[in-house]
Coordinates of C-alpha atoms in Angstrom, one line a residue:
M20 CA 0.2 -0.2 0.1
T21 CA 2.5 2.9 -1.6
Y22 CA -0.6 5.0 -1.4
T23 CA -0.6 5.9 2.3
K24 CA 2.8 8.0 2.0
F25 CA 0.7 10.8 1.1
M26 CA -2.3 9.9 2.7
K27 CA -2.4 13.1 5.2
Q28 CA -5.2 12.9 8.1
E29 CA -4.9 16.5 8.7
N30 CA -5.4 19.5 7.0
L31 CA -2.3 22.0 5.7
I32 CA -3.0 25.6 7.2
N33 CA 0.0 28.2 7.2
G34 CA 2.4 25.5 6.7
E35 CA 1.7 23.3 10.0
W36 CA -0.7 20.0 9.6
V37 CA -3.5 20.3 12.0
H38 CA -6.8 18.8 12.8
A39 CA -10.2 21.0 13.4
D40 CA -10.5 23.1 16.1
N41 CA -13.6 21.5 17.3
G42 CA -11.3 17.5 17.0
K43 CA -14.2 16.7 14.9
S44 CA -13.6 14.3 11.7
F45 CA -15.1 12.3 9.3
N46 CA -14.6 8.8 7.5
V47 CA -13.8 8.4 4.1
S48 CA -14.6 4.8 2.0
N49 CA -13.5 3.1 -1.1
P50 CA -16.6 3.2 -2.9
A51 CA -15.6 0.0 -4.6
T52 CA -15.4 -2.1 -1.3
G53 CA -17.0 0.5 1.4
E54 CA -14.5 -0.3 3.4
I55 CA -13.4 2.7 5.5
I56 CA -10.1 4.1 4.8
G57 CA -9.5 6.8 7.1
S58 CA -11.0 10.3 8.7
V59 CA -10.1 14.0 7.9
P60 CA -11.0 17.1 9.7
A61 CA -14.1 18.7 9.4
S62 CA -12.9 22.1 9.1
G63 CA -15.5 24.6 9.1
Y64 CA -15.3 28.7 8.9
D65 CA -13.0 29.7 11.4
E66 CA -10.3 26.9 10.2
T67 CA -10.9 28.7 6.7
Q68 CA -10.6 32.3 8.1
K69 CA -7.1 31.1 9.5
A70 CA -5.8 29.4 6.1
I71 CA -7.1 33.1 4.4
A72 CA -4.9 34.8 6.8
A73 CA -2.3 32.7 6.5
A74 CA -2.2 33.1 2.2
A75 CA -2.6 36.8 2.6
A76 CA 0.3 37.0 5.1
A77 CA 2.3 34.8 2.5
F78 CA 1.2 36.9 -0.4
P79 CA 3.6 39.9 -0.2
S80 CA 6.6 37.9 -0.3
Y81 CA 5.7 34.9 -2.9
S82 CA 3.8 37.5 -5.1
T83 CA 7.6 39.3 -5.5
K84 CA 9.8 36.3 -5.6
P85 CA 11.8 36.4 -8.4
L86 CA 9.7 34.3 -11.7
L87 CA 12.6 32.2 -11.9
E88 CA 12.3 30.9 -8.4
R89 CA 8.5 30.5 -9.1
V90 CA 9.4 28.5 -12.2
G91 CA 11.5 26.3 -10.3
L92 CA 9.3 25.4 -7.5
L93 CA 6.9 24.3 -10.1
W94 CA 9.0 22.3 -12.0
K95 CA 10.1 20.5 -8.8
L96 CA 6.6 19.9 -8.0
H97 CA 5.9 18.4 -11.6
D98 CA 9.0 16.3 -11.1
A99 CA 7.7 15.2 -7.6
L100 CA 4.5 13.8 -9.4
M101 CA 6.1 11.9 -11.8
D102 CA 8.3 10.5 -9.3
N103 CA 5.3 9.3 -7.2
Q104 CA 2.6 8.6 -10.0
K105 CA 2.3 5.2 -9.0
S106 CA 1.4 5.9 -5.0
L107 CA -1.2 9.1 -5.8
A108 CA -2.5 7.1 -8.6
E109 CA -3.4 4.4 -5.7
L110 CA -4.4 6.6 -3.7
L111 CA -7.0 8.1 -6.3
T112 CA -8.1 5.1 -7.5
V113 CA -8.7 3.6 -3.6
E114 CA -10.8 6.7 -2.7
Q115 CA -12.3 7.8 -6.0
G116 CA -13.1 4.4 -7.6
K117 CA -11.5 4.9 -11.1
S118 CA -9.5 1.9 -12.7
I119 CA -5.7 2.3 -12.0
T120 CA -5.1 3.0 -15.6
E121 CA -7.6 5.8 -15.5
A122 CA -5.9 7.5 -12.3
T123 CA -2.5 7.1 -13.6
G124 CA -3.1 8.9 -16.3
E125 CA -4.9 11.6 -14.1
I126 CA -1.8 12.1 -12.1
I127 CA 0.3 12.4 -15.7
I128 CA -1.8 15.3 -17.0
G129 CA -1.7 16.9 -13.8
A130 CA 1.5 17.2 -13.7
A131 CA 1.8 18.3 -17.5
Y132 CA -0.7 21.3 -16.5
I133 CA 2.1 22.4 -13.6
R134 CA 4.7 22.2 -16.2
W135 CA 2.7 24.1 -18.8
F136 CA 1.9 26.9 -16.2
A137 CA 5.7 27.1 -15.6
E138 CA 6.4 27.4 -18.8
E139 CA 3.5 29.9 -19.9
I140 CA 4.1 32.6 -17.2
R141 CA 8.0 33.3 -18.6
R142 CA 5.2 34.3 -22.0
N143 CA 2.8 36.8 -20.0
K144 CA 4.1 39.7 -21.4
G145 CA 2.5 43.6 -21.2
E146 CA 2.1 46.3 -24.0
I147 CA 3.3 49.4 -24.8
V148 CA 0.5 50.8 -26.3
P149 CA 0.6 53.9 -28.7
A150 CA -0.5 57.1 -27.2
S151 CA -2.3 60.0 -28.9
A152 CA 0.5 62.6 -27.6
P153 CA 4.1 62.5 -28.3
D154 CA 5.1 62.9 -24.9
R155 CA 3.3 60.2 -23.1
R156 CA 3.6 56.5 -23.0
I157 CA 1.1 53.8 -22.4
L158 CA 1.8 51.0 -20.5
V159 CA 0.0 47.9 -19.9
T160 CA 0.9 45.5 -16.9
K161 CA -0.1 41.9 -15.4
H162 CA 0.1 41.2 -11.9
P163 CA -1.2 38.6 -9.5
V164 CA -5.1 38.6 -8.1
G165 CA -4.0 37.9 -4.5
V166 CA -5.3 35.3 -2.6
V167 CA -7.8 32.7 -4.2
G168 CA -10.3 30.4 -3.1
M169 CA -10.5 26.5 -4.5
I170 CA -13.5 24.4 -4.6
T171 CA -12.8 21.5 -6.3
P172 CA -15.1 18.0 -7.2
W173 CA -14.8 14.5 -6.7
N174 CA -14.5 13.5 -10.3
F175 CA -11.0 14.2 -11.1
P176 CA -9.8 15.5 -7.4
S177 CA -6.1 15.6 -8.7
S178 CA -6.1 17.3 -12.0
M179 CA -8.9 19.6 -11.3
L180 CA -6.9 20.8 -8.2
A181 CA -3.9 21.1 -10.9
R182 CA -5.6 23.1 -13.3
K183 CA -6.0 25.5 -10.4
L184 CA -2.8 25.6 -8.5
G185 CA -0.5 25.6 -11.4
P186 CA -1.7 29.2 -13.0
A187 CA -2.4 30.4 -9.2
L188 CA 1.1 29.3 -8.3
A189 CA 2.7 30.6 -11.7
A190 CA 1.5 34.1 -11.1
G191 CA 2.1 34.8 -7.6
C192 CA -1.4 34.2 -6.1
T193 CA -1.7 32.3 -3.2
V194 CA -3.9 29.7 -2.2
V195 CA -6.8 28.0 0.2
A196 CA -8.6 25.2 -1.7
K197 CA -11.1 22.6 -0.3
P198 CA -11.6 19.6 -1.7
A199 CA -14.4 17.2 -2.3
S200 CA -15.4 15.4 0.8
A201 CA -15.7 12.0 -1.0
T202 CA -12.1 12.2 -2.3
P203 CA -10.0 14.8 0.2
Y204 CA -7.1 12.6 -0.1
S205 CA -5.6 13.4 -3.4
G206 CA -6.2 17.2 -2.7
L207 CA -4.4 16.8 0.7
A208 CA -1.6 15.1 -1.2
W209 CA -1.1 18.2 -3.3
G210 CA -0.4 20.1 0.2
A211 CA 1.9 17.3 1.2
L212 CA 3.9 17.6 -2.4
C213 CA 4.1 21.4 -2.2
E214 CA 5.8 21.6 1.3
E215 CA 8.0 18.7 0.0
V216 CA 9.5 20.8 -3.0
G217 CA 9.9 23.8 -0.5
F218 CA 6.9 26.5 -1.2
P219 CA 6.6 28.6 1.5
K220 CA 4.4 28.5 4.7
G221 CA 1.4 29.5 4.0
V222 CA 1.0 30.1 0.0
V223 CA -0.7 26.6 -0.1
N224 CA -3.3 25.7 2.5
I225 CA -5.6 22.6 2.0
L226 CA -9.0 22.8 4.2
T227 CA -11.6 19.5 4.6
G228 CA -14.9 19.5 6.0
S229 CA -18.2 21.5 5.5
A230 CA -18.9 22.9 1.8
R231 CA -21.0 25.4 3.4
E232 CA -19.1 26.7 6.2
I233 CA -15.7 26.8 4.0
G234 CA -17.7 28.1 0.8
N235 CA -19.1 30.5 2.9
A236 CA -15.8 31.5 4.4
I237 CA -13.8 32.1 1.2
M238 CA -17.1 34.1 -0.3
S239 CA -17.4 36.3 2.4
N240 CA -13.6 37.4 3.2
P241 CA -12.7 40.2 1.2
V242 CA -9.4 39.2 1.1
V243 CA -10.2 36.3 -1.3
R244 CA -9.8 38.1 -4.3
K245 CA -10.6 35.2 -6.6
V246 CA -12.2 32.2 -6.5
T247 CA -12.5 29.4 -9.1
F248 CA -15.1 26.6 -8.8
T249 CA -15.7 23.2 -10.6
G250 CA -18.8 21.4 -9.8
S251 CA -22.7 21.7 -10.3
T252 CA -24.0 24.6 -12.1
E253 CA -26.4 25.0 -9.1
V254 CA -23.8 25.4 -6.4
G255 CA -22.1 27.6 -9.2
K256 CA -24.9 30.1 -9.9
E257 CA -24.9 30.1 -5.7
L258 CA -21.0 31.1 -5.5
I259 CA -21.3 33.6 -8.6
K260 CA -24.3 35.6 -6.6
K261 CA -22.4 35.5 -3.3
S262 CA -19.2 36.9 -5.1
A263 CA -21.3 40.1 -5.7
D264 CA -20.6 41.4 -2.2
T265 CA -17.1 41.8 -2.6
V266 CA -16.8 41.6 -6.3
K267 CA -14.3 38.8 -6.8
K268 CA -13.2 37.8 -10.0
V269 CA -15.2 34.0 -10.5
S270 CA -14.0 30.9 -13.2
M271 CA -16.8 28.3 -13.1
E272 CA -16.3 25.0 -14.9
L273 CA -20.3 23.8 -14.5
G274 CA -22.1 21.4 -15.6
G275 CA -22.4 19.6 -18.9
N276 CA -24.6 17.8 -21.2
A277 CA -22.7 16.7 -23.9
P278 CA -24.1 15.5 -27.4
F279 CA -22.2 13.2 -29.2
I280 CA -22.9 13.2 -33.3
V281 CA -22.4 10.5 -35.6
F282 CA -23.3 11.3 -39.4
N283 CA -23.8 9.1 -41.8
D284 CA -20.4 9.6 -43.9
A285 CA -18.4 8.6 -40.4
D286 CA -15.8 5.9 -39.8
I287 CA -18.1 3.7 -37.8
D288 CA -15.3 2.3 -36.0
K289 CA -13.7 5.2 -35.0
A290 CA -17.0 6.4 -33.6
V291 CA -17.5 3.5 -31.7
D292 CA -14.0 3.5 -30.1
G293 CA -14.6 7.7 -29.7
A294 CA -18.2 6.7 -28.1
M295 CA -16.2 3.9 -25.6
V296 CA -14.0 6.8 -24.0
S297 CA -16.3 9.7 -23.9
K298 CA -19.2 7.7 -22.5
F299 CA -17.6 5.3 -19.9
R300 CA -14.4 7.0 -18.8
N301 CA -14.4 7.4 -15.4
S302 CA -17.9 5.3 -15.2
G303 CA -19.6 8.2 -17.4
Q304 CA -18.7 10.5 -14.4
T305 CA -17.2 13.3 -16.2
C306 CA -18.7 16.6 -17.3
V307 CA -17.6 16.5 -21.0
C308 CA -18.7 12.6 -21.5
A309 CA -21.1 11.6 -24.3
N310 CA -24.4 12.5 -22.3
R311 CA -26.7 12.3 -25.8
I312 CA -25.6 10.1 -28.5
Y313 CA -27.4 11.4 -32.0
V314 CA -26.5 8.8 -34.7
Q315 CA -28.3 9.7 -38.3
S316 CA -30.7 7.2 -39.7
G317 CA -28.1 5.8 -42.4
V318 CA -25.7 4.3 -39.9
Y319 CA -28.0 3.8 -36.6
E320 CA -28.4 0.0 -36.9
K321 CA -24.9 -0.5 -37.7
F322 CA -23.7 2.0 -34.9
V323 CA -25.6 0.3 -32.0
T324 CA -24.5 -3.0 -33.1
K325 CA -20.9 -2.3 -33.1
F326 CA -21.5 -0.2 -29.8
K327 CA -23.5 -2.6 -27.9
D328 CA -20.7 -5.3 -29.0
A329 CA -17.7 -3.1 -27.5
T330 CA -19.8 -2.3 -24.5
A331 CA -20.1 -5.7 -23.6
K332 CA -16.8 -6.7 -23.6
M333 CA -16.1 -3.9 -20.6
K334 CA -14.4 -5.4 -17.5
V335 CA -16.0 -4.0 -14.5
G336 CA -14.5 -4.0 -11.1
D337 CA -12.4 -2.8 -8.1
G338 CA -10.3 0.0 -10.1
R339 CA -7.0 -1.7 -8.7
E340 CA -7.7 -4.9 -10.5
A341 CA -5.5 -5.4 -13.7
G342 CA -7.7 -5.0 -16.9
V343 CA -11.1 -3.3 -15.3
E344 CA -12.0 -0.6 -17.2
Q345 CA -15.2 0.4 -14.8
G346 CA -15.0 1.6 -11.7
P347 CA -18.1 1.8 -9.3
L348 CA -20.2 5.1 -9.0
I349 CA -18.9 7.5 -6.2
D350 CA -22.0 6.6 -3.9
M351 CA -25.5 5.4 -3.9
S352 CA -27.2 8.5 -4.9
A353 CA -25.4 8.3 -7.9
V354 CA -26.9 5.1 -8.9
E355 CA -30.3 6.2 -7.8
K356 CA -30.0 8.9 -10.3
V357 CA -28.7 6.8 -13.2
E358 CA -31.8 4.3 -12.2
E359 CA -34.2 7.2 -12.5
L360 CA -33.0 8.6 -15.6
L361 CA -33.3 5.1 -16.9
S362 CA -36.7 4.1 -15.5
D363 CA -38.1 7.9 -17.0
A364 CA -36.5 6.6 -20.9
V365 CA -38.3 3.1 -20.5
G366 CA -41.5 5.0 -19.4
K367 CA -41.1 7.2 -22.6
G368 CA -40.4 4.3 -24.7
A369 CA -36.4 3.8 -25.0
K370 CA -35.1 0.4 -25.6
V371 CA -32.7 -1.2 -23.0
V372 CA -30.4 -3.5 -25.3
L373 CA -27.3 -3.7 -22.8
G374 CA -27.2 -3.6 -18.9
G375 CA -30.0 -1.6 -17.4
K376 CA -29.6 -2.5 -13.9
R377 CA -27.1 -3.0 -10.6
H378 CA -24.1 -4.8 -11.2
E379 CA -23.7 -8.4 -9.5
K380 CA -20.5 -7.1 -7.7
G381 CA -22.7 -5.1 -5.7
E382 CA -22.2 -1.7 -3.6
T383 CA -22.2 0.9 -6.1
F384 CA -21.4 -0.8 -9.5
F385 CA -23.9 -0.5 -12.5
E386 CA -23.9 -2.4 -15.3
P387 CA -22.6 -0.5 -18.2
T388 CA -25.9 0.7 -20.4
I389 CA -27.1 1.1 -23.6
V390 CA -30.9 2.2 -24.8
T391 CA -32.2 3.1 -28.1
D392 CA -35.3 4.8 -29.3
A393 CA -34.4 8.0 -27.0
T394 CA -36.2 11.2 -27.5
Q395 CA -35.9 14.8 -26.5
S396 CA -38.7 14.3 -24.2
M397 CA -36.7 11.8 -21.8
R398 CA -35.2 13.5 -18.8
F399 CA -31.8 12.8 -20.1
S400 CA -32.1 14.9 -23.1
K401 CA -32.1 18.1 -20.7
E402 CA -29.8 16.6 -17.7
E403 CA -26.3 15.2 -16.8
I404 CA -26.6 11.5 -16.2
F405 CA -23.2 11.1 -14.7
G406 CA -23.3 7.4 -14.9
P407 CA -22.5 4.5 -17.3
L408 CA -25.8 5.0 -19.1
A409 CA -25.7 5.2 -23.0
P410 CA -28.9 6.7 -24.7
V411 CA -28.4 6.7 -28.5
F412 CA -31.2 9.0 -30.5
K413 CA -31.9 8.8 -34.7
F414 CA -31.6 11.9 -36.6
E415 CA -32.3 12.7 -40.4
T416 CA -30.5 15.8 -41.3
E417 CA -27.8 17.6 -40.3
D418 CA -29.8 20.5 -39.2
E419 CA -32.2 18.6 -36.9
A420 CA -28.8 17.0 -35.4
I421 CA -27.7 20.6 -34.5
K422 CA -30.8 21.9 -33.4
M423 CA -31.3 18.8 -31.1
A424 CA -27.9 18.9 -29.7
N425 CA -28.1 22.7 -29.1
D426 CA -31.5 21.9 -26.9
T427 CA -30.1 22.5 -23.7
D428 CA -29.0 25.0 -21.1
F429 CA -25.7 23.7 -21.1
G430 CA -22.8 24.4 -23.8
L431 CA -19.7 22.8 -22.2
C432 CA -18.6 20.1 -24.7
S433 CA -19.9 18.2 -27.9
Y434 CA -18.5 15.8 -30.2
A435 CA -19.3 15.1 -34.2
Y436 CA -17.9 12.4 -36.3
T437 CA -18.0 13.4 -40.4
R438 CA -15.6 13.0 -43.3
D439 CA -17.5 16.3 -45.0
V440 CA -15.0 19.2 -44.7
G441 CA -18.0 21.6 -45.7
R442 CA -19.8 20.2 -42.5
I443 CA -16.9 20.1 -39.5
M444 CA -17.0 24.3 -40.8
R445 CA -20.7 24.4 -40.1
L446 CA -20.5 22.4 -36.8
N447 CA -17.9 25.0 -35.4
S448 CA -20.1 27.7 -36.3
K449 CA -23.3 26.4 -35.0
L450 CA -22.7 24.1 -32.0
E451 CA -23.2 26.2 -29.0
Y452 CA -20.5 24.9 -27.2
G453 CA -17.1 25.9 -25.5
M454 CA -15.1 22.8 -26.7
I455 CA -16.1 20.5 -30.1
G456 CA -14.3 17.9 -30.9
I457 CA -14.1 16.4 -34.5
N458 CA -13.5 12.8 -35.0
S459 CA -12.3 12.3 -31.4
G460 CA -13.8 11.6 -28.0
L461 CA -11.0 13.0 -25.8
I462 CA -10.1 16.1 -26.4
T463 CA -8.6 17.7 -23.1
T464 CA -5.2 18.5 -23.5
V465 CA -2.9 21.4 -21.4
E466 CA -2.4 23.7 -24.8
A467 CA -5.8 24.1 -25.0
P468 CA -8.6 26.4 -23.4
F469 CA -10.9 24.3 -21.4
G470 CA -14.4 26.0 -20.7
G471 CA -17.9 26.3 -21.8
V472 CA -20.7 28.5 -22.8
K473 CA -24.2 29.1 -21.5
E474 CA -25.0 27.6 -18.2
S475 CA -21.6 25.5 -18.4
G476 CA -19.5 28.5 -16.9
L477 CA -17.3 31.4 -16.8
G478 CA -13.7 31.5 -17.7
K479 CA -10.9 29.0 -19.1
E480 CA -8.8 26.4 -17.5
G481 CA -5.8 25.2 -19.6
G482 CA -4.3 26.9 -22.5
S483 CA -2.5 30.3 -22.4
Q484 CA -6.3 31.5 -21.4
G485 CA -5.8 29.8 -18.1
L486 CA -3.4 32.2 -16.7
E487 CA -5.5 35.4 -17.8
D488 CA -8.2 34.3 -14.8
Y489 CA -5.3 34.7 -12.1
L490 CA -3.8 38.0 -13.3
D491 CA -4.9 41.8 -13.2
T492 CA -4.4 43.9 -15.8
K493 CA -3.0 47.5 -15.0
Y494 CA -3.0 50.7 -17.0
T495 CA -0.3 52.8 -16.5
A496 CA -0.2 56.6 -18.1
L497 CA 3.1 57.9 -18.3
D498 CA 4.3 61.2 -19.5
F499 CA 7.4 62.6 -19.5

C-alpha cells in the first residue's frame, strides 16, 4: 500500500498539519468495497479564516519572488508528481474508484498542467500601447490577483486541482483550497507535495470539511480576490451570487450535457471507439462525457450493434484489479440517479439493449447500459447523467442534429464524427459549445482552453487563457 505515503489525515494551514479546532473528523470510504480507509478533519468557518489569513500574509513575499524561483518550484512540483505517480494513482483509485490506468493518466496530466503553466508564465507579456500625444507612454502590465479560493470536485480530485494550482502559483497568487469530501486525500496530497518541494508556508493551504461553512468563509472574506470552482451549475450559480458582495473574480467550470453526433459519412469504428472513451471514462462521471448520442438514420443500426459489442466486453470491478475498465459510481445517490433516468426513458418508450441494472458485484457498481429509441422528451436529454448510461437517438438531417444538440441550457463540450470538411466548418459555427471534438472523443489537453458557454460556466482552464483569470491588468499613463 504505497499510497499511504501521501495519505494525510490533517489539514495544511500556514505550513502546519492540523486537526479541526473542535477535534471533529469524518470518514472516507472506498466506493468499490465500502471499506473506511481513513478520516480527515471536519473543518469549517473558523479554520478557513485562519487559512485565508495565512495566504494573505504569504502573498507579499511570494508574489514578489523572482520569476525563475517560482518557475523552479513548479518544475520541482512537476517532477515530484511524476516520481510518485504510482503511489498517487493508487490513492486516487482507492478513494474515488476509477481504474488504476485512468488514475495514472490523471496524475500525469496534472503534472503536465504544472509544467505548462511554469512555461506559460514566462511568456506573460504586457504592452506598450501607442499614445495620442508624443510625450506620453501607455503601459499595460499584469499582476497576480491575490489570494485565491479553490473548490474542486470528486470525479477528478487531482487534475482539477492541478488546473487551478498551476496558473495560480505561476502567477504569484496564494491559495486556500477545499477538495470534495468524498475524495479529500488526493487534494491533501497536493499540500504534502508542495511542502516537500519547498513552497513557503501559507502559500498553499488545504482544508477539508463542511462545504457550506468553508464556501461561505471564502465567499464572504474580502481578502479572497478570486474564486475558482468546478462542480454543479446549481452550486456555481450560488457562488456567483455570493461573489457580488465583495466583487470577486470568478471562474466556473460547471455542468455539461454533451451531444455526440455520428453522421452517415463517419468512420463508424472510430466513432464507436470515441463513444466508448467519452461515455464510459470514469464510469460516465465526467462533465464532458457523451450524455446524448445522436446517430444519423443511415448508420444507426450499424453503430448500435458495434457500440453494444464493444460495451459488452468492458471489464467492471475494483479499479485496482488488472484489466478493469469501469469501476463503481461514487455513492448510492449516483446509482439512484442513473436508475431514475433509466426508468423515465423506458417509461417513455426507450429500449434497453444492454445492461440496465445494478451490477452483480454489489456496492455502487452499475452495469454499462445502452438504450435505443431515445427522444428529446426523456429527462436525460436535458439533465446530466453522470453514470454509465448511454442513450442513442436517431436523426435524419444535419440541421435536425444541430437543433437537438443545442436544445439544452448547457454548453460545455460536444463531439461529432464526419468526413465532410464543409460540415465540420458549419458545426464549428453552429454548435453552442465551448469545446468541440471532431472525430475524437477525448480532447482535453493542457495546451487548449477548457471551459464552456451558456450555463456551463465562466472562464477557461488550460491554454494561455488559463493564466489570465489569475492576473489583474493595470494601465499606467506616463507623461515625460
